[in-house]
Every structure is written in C-alpha cells, then in structure tokens.
C-alpha cells in the first residue's frame, strides 16, 4: 500500500475515534442528569407513600378521638336515662342513645377500614423503600461507570492527540494538505472506504477503471462525487475487480469463477 495512503487511513481512524470520544464525553453530563432524575423520582415515590400513610394514620387518630367522645356521651346518656321523669324525656333520651350508638358503629367501621389501609400502606412504603435502595445502588454504579468512561475517553483523547501529531509529521505535506482540506469541507471525513464498486459515504457508483485502481491502494484516488480519498480495506473479503480490464489473471482473486456477478452494462 502507498505509505501516505496507509497513514491517511490511520489519521482518519484516529480522527473518527476522537470525534466519537468527544461526543461520548459531551453526552456524559446529560446522562448524569438523567441518573439524578431517576434518583429524585425514586425518592419522591418513597415520600409519597410515607405521606399517604401519615395522612391515613392521622385520619385514624381523629376517628378514634371522635369515637371516644361519642362513647362517653353514650355512657352519660345511659346514666341520665335512669333519672328521667317523663315519658317524653325518656323517648327523647332513647332517641339520643340510638343516634350515638349508630355513630359509634359507623366510627368503628371507619377505624377498621383505616387499620386495613394502614397495613396496605405499610407494605407500599416498604416496597417503595426497597425500590429506592435498589435504584440508589444502580444509579451509584452507573455514575461510577460514567466517571470511568469519562476518564478512559480523556486518556484516549490525549493519546490520540499525541499520536496524531506524530503521524502527521510522517505524512507528505501535499497528502496532508489534501486530507486537511477535504476534512475541513466534509465534516472531518476525508478518507473513506470503497466497497463493491461504490464510495461507502456518498454511495456513488465508481467507474470500473477507477474502482480497479482503488483496489490496488497504490495512489490517492478521490471519489468523483464527494471528492473524498478512497481506499480498499485489505482486511475485507477480497473484492472482485470491476469488469473493465479483461482478466489479467490476477493471483489475488481466489473466488471460484461461478461467483462472478452478472455482467452489467449500465
Ligand atoms: Zn463519495
């Protein structure tokens, strides 16, 4: 492979990794905020469950207090019943007693209801607290992971910057200028792979002659459409040369003849 092409490919990989690492670092604060939000939501669920239980308990205490009051009123009425003088007073007193008894029964129902609710709310508070402990652990773990990631990305960025400086020194000035000029116009993407007869970025179909030349990786060839430098990745499965130069008996073409794509004459 042409040494400058090889170095430009490395430079491009380095720049791509740098962009990716910067993007990852930039996204960390937002991910941290999302973790904080999760924690707040979890705490709020605990608070809500506790508040609801508190309110139910308060309501139960009020009902119990009222129950005690009506109960003593009832006792007083029963005592007074002994001392009434007339039938009219007796009937009125009995009416008072019946009313108080009804209220006592109703209050007892309510107390029972509140007790059952409190049991349910105890369970709800337990569940919310358990959930919060789990969420706190998960969030702390994820925070630590993000910190580790940030540190790793920063090390990577420093390393990439050192390597880039070293690498650019070894690239011919004209090749480097070409790279920087295309990168400047093409959002940092100057060197891209050609595959299956196409530029992998702009997808334009390359002329067979051009593609065959790219397969050799012996010069800097630019995409006619997006103007990026194109290369063939030798680690990829061997590419079939495009059907232009009648078979030169190339030795680096191990595929059986049956796999040749149907001739296209577009
Ligand atoms: Zn292109």
Coordinates of C-alpha atoms and ligand atoms in Angstrom, one line a residue:
X1 CA 0.0 0.0 0.0
X2 CA 1.1 3.5 -0.7
X3 CA 2.7 4.7 2.6
X4 CA 0.9 8.0 2.6
X5 CA -2.5 6.3 1.9
X6 CA -1.9 4.0 4.8
X7 CA -1.0 6.9 7.1
X8 CA -4.0 8.9 5.9
X9 CA -6.3 5.9 6.7
X10 CA -4.8 5.8 10.2
X11 CA -5.2 9.5 10.6
X12 CA -8.8 9.2 9.6
X13 CA -9.4 6.4 12.0
X14 CA -7.8 8.5 14.7
X15 CA -9.9 11.5 13.9
X16 CA -13.1 9.4 13.8
X17 CA -12.2 7.9 17.2
X18 CA -11.5 11.4 18.5
X19 CA -14.9 12.7 17.3
X20 CA -16.6 9.7 18.9
X21 CA -14.7 10.1 22.2
X22 CA -15.6 13.8 22.3
X23 CA -19.2 13.1 21.6
X24 CA -19.2 10.5 24.4
X25 CA -17.6 12.9 26.8
X26 CA -20.1 15.7 25.8
X27 CA -23.0 13.4 26.4
X28 CA -21.9 12.5 30.0
X29 CA -23.4 15.5 31.8
X30 CA -26.8 14.7 30.3
X31 CA -26.6 11.1 31.3
X32 CA -25.6 12.2 34.8
X33 CA -28.7 14.4 35.0
X34 CA -30.8 11.5 33.8
X35 CA -29.4 9.5 36.7
X36 CA -30.2 12.3 39.2
X37 CA -33.7 12.4 37.8
X38 CA -34.1 8.7 38.4
X39 CA -33.0 9.1 41.9
X40 CA -35.3 12.0 42.6
X41 CA -38.3 10.1 41.1
X42 CA -37.5 7.1 43.3
X43 CA -37.2 9.4 46.4
X44 CA -40.4 11.0 45.5
X45 CA -42.2 7.6 45.4
X46 CA -41.0 6.9 48.9
X47 CA -42.1 10.4 50.1
X48 CA -45.5 10.0 48.6
X49 CA -46.0 6.5 50.1
X50 CA -45.0 7.8 53.5
X51 CA -47.2 10.9 53.3
X52 CA -50.2 8.8 52.3
X53 CA -49.6 6.5 55.3
X54 CA -49.1 9.5 57.5
X55 CA -52.4 11.0 56.4
X56 CA -54.3 7.8 56.9
X57 CA -52.8 7.4 60.4
X58 CA -53.8 11.0 61.2
X59 CA -57.3 10.4 60.0
X60 CA -57.5 7.2 62.1
X61 CA -56.4 9.1 65.2
X62 CA -59.1 11.7 64.6
X63 CA -61.8 9.0 64.1
X64 CA -60.6 7.3 67.3
X65 CA -60.8 10.5 69.2
X66 CA -64.3 11.1 67.9
X67 CA -65.2 7.5 68.8
X68 CA -64.0 8.1 72.4
X69 CA -66.1 11.3 72.6
X70 CA -69.3 9.7 71.3
X71 CA -68.7 6.7 73.5
X72 CA -68.5 8.8 76.7
X73 CA -71.6 10.8 75.6
X74 CA -73.3 7.5 75.2
X75 CA -72.4 6.5 78.8
X76 CA -73.6 9.8 80.0
X77 CA -77.0 9.3 78.2
X78 CA -77.4 5.9 79.7
X79 CA -76.7 7.3 83.2
X80 CA -79.2 10.1 82.6
X81 CA -81.8 7.6 81.3
X82 CA -82.2 6.4 84.9
X83 CA -83.1 9.8 86.2
X84 CA -85.7 10.9 83.6
X85 CA -89.1 11.9 84.9
X86 CA -91.5 11.8 81.9
X87 CA -92.2 9.5 79.0
X88 CA -91.4 12.3 76.7
X89 CA -87.9 12.8 78.2
X90 CA -87.4 9.0 78.2
X91 CA -88.3 8.8 74.4
X92 CA -86.0 11.8 73.6
X93 CA -83.2 10.3 75.6
X94 CA -83.6 6.9 73.9
X95 CA -83.5 8.7 70.6
X96 CA -80.2 10.3 71.6
X97 CA -78.8 7.0 72.6
X98 CA -79.8 5.3 69.4
X99 CA -78.2 8.1 67.4
X100 CA -75.0 7.9 69.4
X101 CA -74.9 4.1 69.1
X102 CA -75.3 4.4 65.3
X103 CA -72.4 6.8 65.2
X104 CA -70.2 4.6 67.4
X105 CA -70.9 1.6 65.0
X106 CA -70.1 3.8 62.0
X107 CA -66.9 5.1 63.6
X108 CA -65.8 1.6 64.4
X109 CA -66.2 0.6 60.8
X110 CA -64.1 3.5 59.8
X111 CA -61.4 2.7 62.3
X112 CA -61.3 -0.9 61.0
X113 CA -61.1 0.4 57.4
X114 CA -58.2 2.8 58.4
X115 CA -56.4 -0.1 60.0
X116 CA -56.6 -2.2 56.9
X117 CA -55.5 0.8 54.8
X118 CA -52.5 1.3 57.1
X119 CA -51.5 -2.3 56.6
X120 CA -51.6 -1.8 52.9
X121 CA -49.7 1.5 53.1
X122 CA -47.1 -0.1 55.3
X123 CA -46.5 -2.6 52.6
X124 CA -46.4 0.2 49.9
X125 CA -43.9 2.1 52.0
X126 CA -41.7 -1.0 52.3
X127 CA -41.9 -1.6 48.6
X128 CA -41.0 2.0 47.8
X129 CA -38.1 2.0 50.2
X130 CA -36.8 -1.3 48.8
X131 CA -37.2 0.0 45.3
X132 CA -35.3 3.2 46.3
X133 CA -32.4 1.2 47.8
X134 CA -32.1 -0.8 44.5
X135 CA -32.4 2.4 42.5
X136 CA -29.8 4.1 44.6
X137 CA -27.3 1.3 44.1
X138 CA -28.0 1.1 40.4
X139 CA -27.6 4.8 40.0
X140 CA -24.3 4.9 42.0
X141 CA -23.0 2.0 39.9
X142 CA -23.9 3.8 36.7
X143 CA -22.4 7.1 37.9
X144 CA -19.1 5.3 38.7
X145 CA -19.3 3.7 35.2
X146 CA -19.7 7.1 33.7
X147 CA -16.8 8.5 35.6
X148 CA -14.7 5.6 34.5
X149 CA -15.8 6.1 30.9
X150 CA -15.0 9.9 31.1
X151 CA -11.5 9.1 32.4
X152 CA -11.0 6.5 29.7
X153 CA -12.2 8.8 27.0
X154 CA -10.0 11.6 28.2
X155 CA -6.9 9.3 28.2
X156 CA -7.9 8.2 24.8
X157 CA -8.2 11.8 23.6
X158 CA -4.8 12.7 25.0
X159 CA -3.3 9.6 23.4
X160 CA -5.0 10.4 20.1
X161 CA -3.7 13.9 20.1
X162 CA -0.1 12.8 20.7
X163 CA -0.4 10.1 18.1
X164 CA -1.9 12.5 15.6
X165 CA 1.0 14.9 16.0
X166 CA 3.4 12.1 15.4
X167 CA 1.5 10.7 12.5
X168 CA 1.1 14.0 10.7
X169 CA 4.8 14.5 10.8
X170 CA 5.3 11.3 8.8
X171 CA 2.8 12.2 6.1
X172 CA 4.0 14.0 2.9
X173 CA 2.9 17.7 3.0
X174 CA 0.8 17.5 -0.1
X175 CA -1.1 14.4 1.1
X176 CA -1.6 16.1 4.5
X177 CA -2.8 19.3 2.9
X178 CA -5.2 17.3 0.8
X179 CA -6.5 15.5 3.9
X180 CA -7.0 18.7 5.9
X181 CA -8.7 20.5 3.0
X182 CA -11.2 17.7 2.4
X183 CA -11.7 17.1 6.1
X184 CA -12.4 20.8 6.5
X185 CA -15.1 20.8 3.9
X186 CA -16.5 17.3 4.7
X187 CA -17.1 17.5 8.4
X188 CA -13.8 15.7 9.2
X189 CA -14.4 12.8 6.9
X190 CA -11.6 12.8 4.2
X191 CA -10.6 9.2 3.7
X192 CA -13.3 6.6 3.2
X193 CA -13.6 3.0 2.1
X194 CA -14.7 2.0 -1.4
X195 CA -16.6 -1.3 -1.4
X196 CA -18.4 -3.3 -4.1
X197 CA -17.7 -0.6 -6.6
X198 CA -19.1 2.2 -4.6
X199 CA -18.0 5.0 -2.4
X200 CA -19.3 4.0 1.1
X201 CA -20.1 7.5 2.1
X202 CA -21.8 9.2 -0.8
X203 CA -22.7 5.9 -2.3
X204 CA -21.9 6.9 -5.8
X205 CA -21.1 4.1 -8.2
X206 CA -17.5 4.3 -9.2
X207 CA -16.3 3.8 -12.8
X208 CA -14.9 0.2 -13.0
X209 CA -11.5 1.5 -14.1
X210 CA -11.3 3.8 -11.1
X211 CA -12.5 1.1 -8.7
X212 CA -9.9 -1.3 -10.0
X213 CA -7.3 1.3 -9.4
X214 CA -8.5 1.8 -5.9
X215 CA -8.3 -1.9 -5.2
X216 CA -4.5 -1.6 -5.7
X217 CA -4.2 1.0 -2.9
X218 CA -1.2 2.5 -4.7
X219 CA -2.3 6.1 -5.1
X220 CA -4.6 8.7 -3.7
X221 CA -7.8 8.4 -5.7
X222 CA -10.7 10.7 -5.0
X223 CA -14.4 10.0 -5.3
X224 CA -15.7 11.8 -8.3
X225 CA -18.8 12.8 -6.4
X226 CA -17.9 13.7 -2.8
X227 CA -14.2 14.2 -3.6
X228 CA -13.0 12.1 -0.6
X229 CA -9.9 9.9 -0.9
X230 CA -11.0 6.3 -1.4
X231 CA -9.2 3.1 -0.4
X232 CA -9.8 -0.6 -0.4
X233 CA -9.7 -2.3 3.0
X234 CA -7.4 -5.3 2.5
X235 CA -8.8 -6.9 5.7
X236 CA -12.2 -7.2 4.0
X237 CA -13.1 -10.2 1.9
X238 CA -11.3 -9.9 -1.5
X239 CA -13.1 -7.6 -3.8
X240 CA -13.8 -8.7 -7.3
X241 CA -12.3 -6.2 -9.7
X242 CA -14.9 -4.5 -11.8
X243 CA -15.5 -5.9 -15.3
X244 CA -13.4 -3.5 -17.2
X245 CA -9.9 -4.7 -17.9
X246 CA -10.3 -8.2 -19.4
X247 CA -9.0 -10.6 -16.8
X248 CA -5.3 -10.1 -16.1
X249 CA -5.1 -13.5 -14.5
X250 CA -4.7 -11.8 -11.1
X251 CA -3.4 -14.2 -8.5
X252 CA -5.1 -12.4 -5.6
X253 CA -8.5 -13.4 -6.7
X254 CA -9.3 -16.8 -5.1
X255 CA -13.0 -16.8 -5.6
X256 CA -14.3 -19.5 -7.9
X257 CA -15.4 -18.3 -11.3
X258 CA -19.1 -19.2 -10.6
X259 CA -19.4 -16.3 -8.2
X260 CA -18.8 -13.6 -10.8
X261 CA -21.6 -11.1 -10.7
X262 CA -23.7 -11.0 -13.9
X263 CA -22.1 -8.6 -16.3
X264 CA -23.7 -5.2 -16.1
X265 CA -23.7 -2.7 -18.9
X266 CA -25.3 0.2 -17.3
Ligands
LIG1 ZN1 -18.1 9.6 -2.5

